[in-house]
PDB file of C-alpha atoms in Angstrom:
ATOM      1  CA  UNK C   1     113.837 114.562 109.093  1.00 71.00           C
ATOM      2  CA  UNK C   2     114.377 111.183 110.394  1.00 77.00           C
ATOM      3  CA  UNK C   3     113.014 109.444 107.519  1.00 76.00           C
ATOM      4  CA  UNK C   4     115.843 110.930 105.338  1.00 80.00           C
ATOM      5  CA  UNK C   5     118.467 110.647 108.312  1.00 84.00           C
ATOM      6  CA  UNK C   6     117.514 107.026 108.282  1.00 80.00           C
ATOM      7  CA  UNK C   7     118.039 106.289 104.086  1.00 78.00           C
ATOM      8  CA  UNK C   8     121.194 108.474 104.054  1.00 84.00           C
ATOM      9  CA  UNK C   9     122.203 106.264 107.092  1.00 87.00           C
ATOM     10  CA  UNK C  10     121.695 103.012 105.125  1.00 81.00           C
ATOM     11  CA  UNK C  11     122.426 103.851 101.782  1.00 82.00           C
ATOM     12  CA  UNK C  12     125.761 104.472 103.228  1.00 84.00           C
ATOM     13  CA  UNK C  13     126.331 101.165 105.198  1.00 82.00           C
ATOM     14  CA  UNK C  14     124.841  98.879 103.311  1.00 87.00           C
ATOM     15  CA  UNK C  15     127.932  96.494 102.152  1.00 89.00           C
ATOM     16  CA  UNK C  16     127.216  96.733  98.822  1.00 90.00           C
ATOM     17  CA  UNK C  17     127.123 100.665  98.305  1.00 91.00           C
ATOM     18  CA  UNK C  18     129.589 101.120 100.924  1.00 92.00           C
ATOM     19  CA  UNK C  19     132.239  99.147  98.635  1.00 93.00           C
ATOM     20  CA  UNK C  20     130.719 101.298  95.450  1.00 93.00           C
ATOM     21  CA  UNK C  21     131.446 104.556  97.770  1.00 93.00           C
ATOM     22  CA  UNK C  22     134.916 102.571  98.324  1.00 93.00           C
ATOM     23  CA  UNK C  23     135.865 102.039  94.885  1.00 94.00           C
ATOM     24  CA  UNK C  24     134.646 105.427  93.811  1.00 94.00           C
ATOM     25  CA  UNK C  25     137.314 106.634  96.019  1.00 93.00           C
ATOM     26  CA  UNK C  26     140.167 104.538  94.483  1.00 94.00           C
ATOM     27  CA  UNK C  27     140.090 105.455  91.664  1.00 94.00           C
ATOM     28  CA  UNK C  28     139.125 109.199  92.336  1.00 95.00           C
ATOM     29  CA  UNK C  29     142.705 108.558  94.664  1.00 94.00           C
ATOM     30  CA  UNK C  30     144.433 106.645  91.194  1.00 93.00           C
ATOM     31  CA  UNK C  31     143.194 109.854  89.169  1.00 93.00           C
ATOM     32  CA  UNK C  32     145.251 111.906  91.587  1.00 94.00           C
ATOM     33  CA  UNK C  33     148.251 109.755  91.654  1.00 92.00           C
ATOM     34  CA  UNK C  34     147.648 108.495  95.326  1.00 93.00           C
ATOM     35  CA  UNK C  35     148.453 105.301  95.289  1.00 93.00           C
ATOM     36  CA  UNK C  36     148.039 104.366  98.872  1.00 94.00           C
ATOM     37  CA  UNK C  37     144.397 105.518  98.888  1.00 93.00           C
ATOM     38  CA  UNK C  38     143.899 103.540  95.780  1.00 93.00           C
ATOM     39  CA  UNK C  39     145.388 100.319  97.332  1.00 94.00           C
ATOM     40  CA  UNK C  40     143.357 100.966 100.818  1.00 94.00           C
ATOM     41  CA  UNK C  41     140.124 101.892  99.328  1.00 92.00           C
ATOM     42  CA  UNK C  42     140.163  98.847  96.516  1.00 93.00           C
ATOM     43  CA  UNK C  43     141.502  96.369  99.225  1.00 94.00           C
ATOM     44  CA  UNK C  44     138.604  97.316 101.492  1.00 94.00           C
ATOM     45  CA  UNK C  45     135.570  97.371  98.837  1.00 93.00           C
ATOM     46  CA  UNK C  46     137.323  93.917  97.986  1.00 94.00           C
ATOM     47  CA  UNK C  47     137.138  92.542 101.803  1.00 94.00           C
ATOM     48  CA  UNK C  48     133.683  94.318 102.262  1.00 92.00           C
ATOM     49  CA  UNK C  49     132.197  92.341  99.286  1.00 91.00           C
ATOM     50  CA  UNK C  50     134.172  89.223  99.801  1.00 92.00           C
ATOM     51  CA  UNK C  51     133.050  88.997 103.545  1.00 91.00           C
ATOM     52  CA  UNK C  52     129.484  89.830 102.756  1.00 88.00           C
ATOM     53  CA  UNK C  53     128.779  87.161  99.722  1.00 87.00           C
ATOM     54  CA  UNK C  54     131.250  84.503 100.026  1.00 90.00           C
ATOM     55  CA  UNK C  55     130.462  83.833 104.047  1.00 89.00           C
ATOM     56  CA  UNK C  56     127.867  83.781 106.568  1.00 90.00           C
ATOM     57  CA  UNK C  57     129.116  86.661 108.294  1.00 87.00           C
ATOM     58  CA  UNK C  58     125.510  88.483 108.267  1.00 84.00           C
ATOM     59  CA  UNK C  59     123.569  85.651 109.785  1.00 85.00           C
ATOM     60  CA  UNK C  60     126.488  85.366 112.249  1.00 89.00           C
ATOM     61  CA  UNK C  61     125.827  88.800 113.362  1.00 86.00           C
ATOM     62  CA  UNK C  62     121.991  88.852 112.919  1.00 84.00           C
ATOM     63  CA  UNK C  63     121.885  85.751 115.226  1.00 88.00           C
ATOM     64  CA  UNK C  64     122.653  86.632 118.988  1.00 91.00           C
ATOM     65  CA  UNK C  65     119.874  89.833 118.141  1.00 85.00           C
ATOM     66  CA  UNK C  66     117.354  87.172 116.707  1.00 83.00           C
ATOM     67  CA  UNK C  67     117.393  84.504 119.873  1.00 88.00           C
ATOM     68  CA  UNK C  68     117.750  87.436 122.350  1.00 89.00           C
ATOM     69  CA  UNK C  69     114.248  87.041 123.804  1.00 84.00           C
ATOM     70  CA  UNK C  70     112.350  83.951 123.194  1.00 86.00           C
ATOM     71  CA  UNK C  71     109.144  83.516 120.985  1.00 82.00           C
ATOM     72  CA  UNK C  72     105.695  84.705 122.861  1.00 84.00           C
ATOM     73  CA  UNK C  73     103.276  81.995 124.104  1.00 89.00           C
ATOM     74  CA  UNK C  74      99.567  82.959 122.631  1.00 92.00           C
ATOM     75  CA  UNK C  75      97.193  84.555 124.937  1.00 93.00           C
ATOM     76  CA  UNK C  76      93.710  82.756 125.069  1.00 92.00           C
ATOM     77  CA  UNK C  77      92.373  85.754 122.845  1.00 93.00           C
ATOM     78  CA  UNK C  78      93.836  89.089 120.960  1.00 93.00           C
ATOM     79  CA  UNK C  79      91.757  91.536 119.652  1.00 94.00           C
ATOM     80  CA  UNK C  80      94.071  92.960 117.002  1.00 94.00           C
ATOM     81  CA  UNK C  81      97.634  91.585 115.141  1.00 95.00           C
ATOM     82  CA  UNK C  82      99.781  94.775 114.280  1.00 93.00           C
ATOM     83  CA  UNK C  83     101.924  93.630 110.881  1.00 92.00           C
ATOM     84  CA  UNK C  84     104.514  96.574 109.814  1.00 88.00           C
ATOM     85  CA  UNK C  85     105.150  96.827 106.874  1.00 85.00           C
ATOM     86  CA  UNK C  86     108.505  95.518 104.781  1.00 83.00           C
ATOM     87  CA  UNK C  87     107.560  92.312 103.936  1.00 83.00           C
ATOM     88  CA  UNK C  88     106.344  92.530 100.542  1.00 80.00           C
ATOM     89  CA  UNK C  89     108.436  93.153  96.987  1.00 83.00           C
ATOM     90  CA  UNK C  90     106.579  96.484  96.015  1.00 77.00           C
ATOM     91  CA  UNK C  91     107.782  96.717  92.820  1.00 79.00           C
ATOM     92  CA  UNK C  92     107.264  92.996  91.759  1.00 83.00           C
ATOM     93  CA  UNK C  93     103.923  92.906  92.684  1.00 79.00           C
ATOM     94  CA  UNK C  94     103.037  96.520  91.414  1.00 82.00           C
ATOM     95  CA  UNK C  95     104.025  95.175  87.859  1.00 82.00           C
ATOM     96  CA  UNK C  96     102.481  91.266  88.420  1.00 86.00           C
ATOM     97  CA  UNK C  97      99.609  92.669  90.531  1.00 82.00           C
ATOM     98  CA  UNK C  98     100.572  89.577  92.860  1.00 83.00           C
ATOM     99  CA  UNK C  99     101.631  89.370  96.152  1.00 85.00           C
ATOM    100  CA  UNK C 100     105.317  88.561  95.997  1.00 82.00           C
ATOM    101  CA  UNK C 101     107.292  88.218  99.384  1.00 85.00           C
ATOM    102  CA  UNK C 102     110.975  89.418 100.363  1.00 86.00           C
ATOM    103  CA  UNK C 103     112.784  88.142 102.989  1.00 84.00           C
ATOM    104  CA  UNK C 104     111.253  89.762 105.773  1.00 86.00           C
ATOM    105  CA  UNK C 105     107.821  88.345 104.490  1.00 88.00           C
ATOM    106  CA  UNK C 106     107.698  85.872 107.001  1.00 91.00           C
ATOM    107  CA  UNK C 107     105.637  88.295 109.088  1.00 91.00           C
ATOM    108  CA  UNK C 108     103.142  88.542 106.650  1.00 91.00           C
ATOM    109  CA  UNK C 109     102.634  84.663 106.782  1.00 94.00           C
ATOM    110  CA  UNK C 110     102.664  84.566 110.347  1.00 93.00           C
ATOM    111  CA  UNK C 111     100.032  87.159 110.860  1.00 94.00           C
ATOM    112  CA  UNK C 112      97.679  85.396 108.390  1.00 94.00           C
ATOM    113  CA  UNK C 113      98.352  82.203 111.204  1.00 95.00           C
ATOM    114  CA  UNK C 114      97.944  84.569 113.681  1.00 95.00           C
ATOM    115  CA  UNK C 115      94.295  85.836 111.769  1.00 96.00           C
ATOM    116  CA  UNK C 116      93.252  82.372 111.039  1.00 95.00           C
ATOM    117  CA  UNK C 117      93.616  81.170 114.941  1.00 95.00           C
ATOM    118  CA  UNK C 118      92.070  84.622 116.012  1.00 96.00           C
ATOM    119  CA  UNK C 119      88.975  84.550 113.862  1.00 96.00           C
ATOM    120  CA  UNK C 120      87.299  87.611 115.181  1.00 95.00           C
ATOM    121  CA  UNK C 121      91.092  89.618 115.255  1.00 95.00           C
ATOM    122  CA  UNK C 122      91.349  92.841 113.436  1.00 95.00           C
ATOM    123  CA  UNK C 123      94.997  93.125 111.428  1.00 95.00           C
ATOM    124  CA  UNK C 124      96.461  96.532 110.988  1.00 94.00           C
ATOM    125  CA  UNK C 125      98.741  96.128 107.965  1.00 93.00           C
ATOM    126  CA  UNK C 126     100.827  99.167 108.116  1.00 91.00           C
ATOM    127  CA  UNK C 127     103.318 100.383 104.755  1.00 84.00           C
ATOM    128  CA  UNK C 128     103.604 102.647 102.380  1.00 80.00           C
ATOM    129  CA  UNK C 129     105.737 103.308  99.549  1.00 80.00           C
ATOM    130  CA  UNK C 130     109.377 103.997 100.696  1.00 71.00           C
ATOM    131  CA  UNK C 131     110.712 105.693  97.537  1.00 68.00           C
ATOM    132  CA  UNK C 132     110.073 106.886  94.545  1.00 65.00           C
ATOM    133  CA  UNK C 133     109.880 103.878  92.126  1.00 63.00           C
ATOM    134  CA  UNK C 134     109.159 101.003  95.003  1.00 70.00           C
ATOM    135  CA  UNK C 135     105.847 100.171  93.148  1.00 79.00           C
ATOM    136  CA  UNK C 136     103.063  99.233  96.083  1.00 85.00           C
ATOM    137  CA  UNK C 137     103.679  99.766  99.618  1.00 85.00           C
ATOM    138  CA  UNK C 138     102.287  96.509 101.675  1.00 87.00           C
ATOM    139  CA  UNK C 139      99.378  98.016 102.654  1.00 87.00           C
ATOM    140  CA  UNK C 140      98.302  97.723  98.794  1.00 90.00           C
ATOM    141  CA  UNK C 141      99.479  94.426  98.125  1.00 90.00           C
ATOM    142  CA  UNK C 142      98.584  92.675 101.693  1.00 90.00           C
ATOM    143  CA  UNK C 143      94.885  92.610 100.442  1.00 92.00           C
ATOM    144  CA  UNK C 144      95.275  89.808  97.831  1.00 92.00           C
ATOM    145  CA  UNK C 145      97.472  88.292  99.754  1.00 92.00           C
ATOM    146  CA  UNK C 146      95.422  87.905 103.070  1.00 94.00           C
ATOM    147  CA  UNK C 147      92.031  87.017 100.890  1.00 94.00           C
ATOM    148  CA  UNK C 148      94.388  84.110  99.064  1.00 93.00           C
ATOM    149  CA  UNK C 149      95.151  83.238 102.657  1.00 93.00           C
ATOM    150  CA  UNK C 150      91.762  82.902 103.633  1.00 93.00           C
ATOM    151  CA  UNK C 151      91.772  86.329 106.161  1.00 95.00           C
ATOM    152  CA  UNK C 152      88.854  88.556 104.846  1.00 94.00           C
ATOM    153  CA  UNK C 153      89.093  91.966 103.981  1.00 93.00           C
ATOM    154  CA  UNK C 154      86.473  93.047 106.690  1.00 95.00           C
ATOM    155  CA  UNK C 155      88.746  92.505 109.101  1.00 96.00           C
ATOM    156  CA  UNK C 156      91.797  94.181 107.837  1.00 95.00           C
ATOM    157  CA  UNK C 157      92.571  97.725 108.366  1.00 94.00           C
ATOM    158  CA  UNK C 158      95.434  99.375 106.223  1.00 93.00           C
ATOM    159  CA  UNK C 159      97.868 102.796 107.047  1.00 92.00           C
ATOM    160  CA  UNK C 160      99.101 103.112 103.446  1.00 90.00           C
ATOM    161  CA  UNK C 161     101.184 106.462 103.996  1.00 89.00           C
ATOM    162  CA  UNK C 162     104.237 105.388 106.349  1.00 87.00           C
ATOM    163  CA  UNK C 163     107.962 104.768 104.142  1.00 86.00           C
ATOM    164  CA  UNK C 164     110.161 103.201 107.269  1.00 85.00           C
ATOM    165  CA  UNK C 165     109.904 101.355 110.439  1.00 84.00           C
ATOM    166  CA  UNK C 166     109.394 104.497 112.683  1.00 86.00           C
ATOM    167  CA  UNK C 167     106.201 105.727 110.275  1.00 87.00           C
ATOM    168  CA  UNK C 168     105.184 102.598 110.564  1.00 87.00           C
ATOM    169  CA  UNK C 169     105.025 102.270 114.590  1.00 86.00           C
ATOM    170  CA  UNK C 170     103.723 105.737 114.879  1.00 88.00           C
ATOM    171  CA  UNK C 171     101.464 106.187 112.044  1.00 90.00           C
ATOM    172  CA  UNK C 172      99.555 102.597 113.287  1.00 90.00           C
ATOM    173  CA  UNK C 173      99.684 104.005 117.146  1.00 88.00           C
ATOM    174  CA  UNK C 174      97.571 106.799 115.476  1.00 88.00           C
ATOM    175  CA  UNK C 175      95.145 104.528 113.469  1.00 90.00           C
ATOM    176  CA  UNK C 176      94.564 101.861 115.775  1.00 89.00           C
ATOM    177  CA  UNK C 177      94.079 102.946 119.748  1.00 84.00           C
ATOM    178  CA  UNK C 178      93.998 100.089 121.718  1.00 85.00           C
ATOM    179  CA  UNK C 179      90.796 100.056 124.696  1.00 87.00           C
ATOM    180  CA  UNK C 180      91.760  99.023 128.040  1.00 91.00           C
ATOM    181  CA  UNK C 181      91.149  94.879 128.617  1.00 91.00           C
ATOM    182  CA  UNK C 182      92.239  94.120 124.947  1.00 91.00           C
ATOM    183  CA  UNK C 183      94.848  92.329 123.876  1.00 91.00           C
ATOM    184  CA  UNK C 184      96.699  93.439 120.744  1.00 92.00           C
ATOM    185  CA  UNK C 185      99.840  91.060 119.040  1.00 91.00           C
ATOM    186  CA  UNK C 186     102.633  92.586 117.231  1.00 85.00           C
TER     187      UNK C 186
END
């Protein structure tokens, strides 16, 4: 239930469908003759688009959340790196059969630093496929990318069935159960 909570929840705030919903309802509201819904709805999907591509509103926002706590120091050893999943282009790489990065794939990189300066490390790579039509969840793809990256496949251990964030989280708590003395990065 909270997976399709959670995609009803974005599809409808994301700034680009929310000004699609927007302008659906103008001119739904000029079909009717009302033209004050028309004007409002059009002069909001205009503002919601204009803010969102022609400034820097979103990294504005994003900001204050992404220097809230400072970056980690490394501990002297970790036993496992915990990657969720969302940082690969599913669909690119199910067609190239590469290992294509999106904007979150930063995390993907860092964990292959984090596998190279932990040699003996295990990394849980942890996504699925989201939807319908996403092509290969991370979990898929992370293999090539890892074993171009010099991290072998011995060491990595995959949870291929989670399609958000919270899947991800609990699906990996199931997988991977920490012993007590190790040290685990995520």
């Amino acid at each position: 239930m909270i997976y399709y909570l959670s995609k009803i929840f974005w599809l409808l705030v994301q700034p680009l469908n929310l000004a699609i919903i927007l302008l659906l309802v103008a001119l739904l509201a000029a079909l009717v003759g009302r033209k004050k819904l028309f004007v409002t709805g059009s002069g909001l999907a205009f503002l919601i688009l204009a803010l969102s591509t022609w400034t820097s509103l979103g990294a504005l926002m994003l900001n204050p959340l992404e220097e809230r706590f400072p970056r980690p120091l490394l501990p002297e050893k970790a036993d496992g790196i915990v990657v969720l999943g969302g940082g690969m282009e599913g669909a690119v790489n199910f067609v190239r059969g590469g290992y294509e990065l999106s904007a979150s794939g930063d995390r993907m990189l860092a964990a292959a630093v984090l596998a190279r300066h932990f040699p003996t490390a295990k990394v849980v790579i942890s996504g699925g496929i989201a939807m319908i039509g996403d092509g290969e969840g991370d979990a898929e793809t992370a293999p090539r990318l890892f074993a171009a990256l010099g991290v072998t496949a011995d060491r990595l251990i995959l949870e291929k069935e989670s399609r958000n964030t919270y899947e991800n989280a609990a699906f990996t708590r199931e997988l991977v159960t920490p012993k007590p003395g190790e040290t685990w990065l995520r």
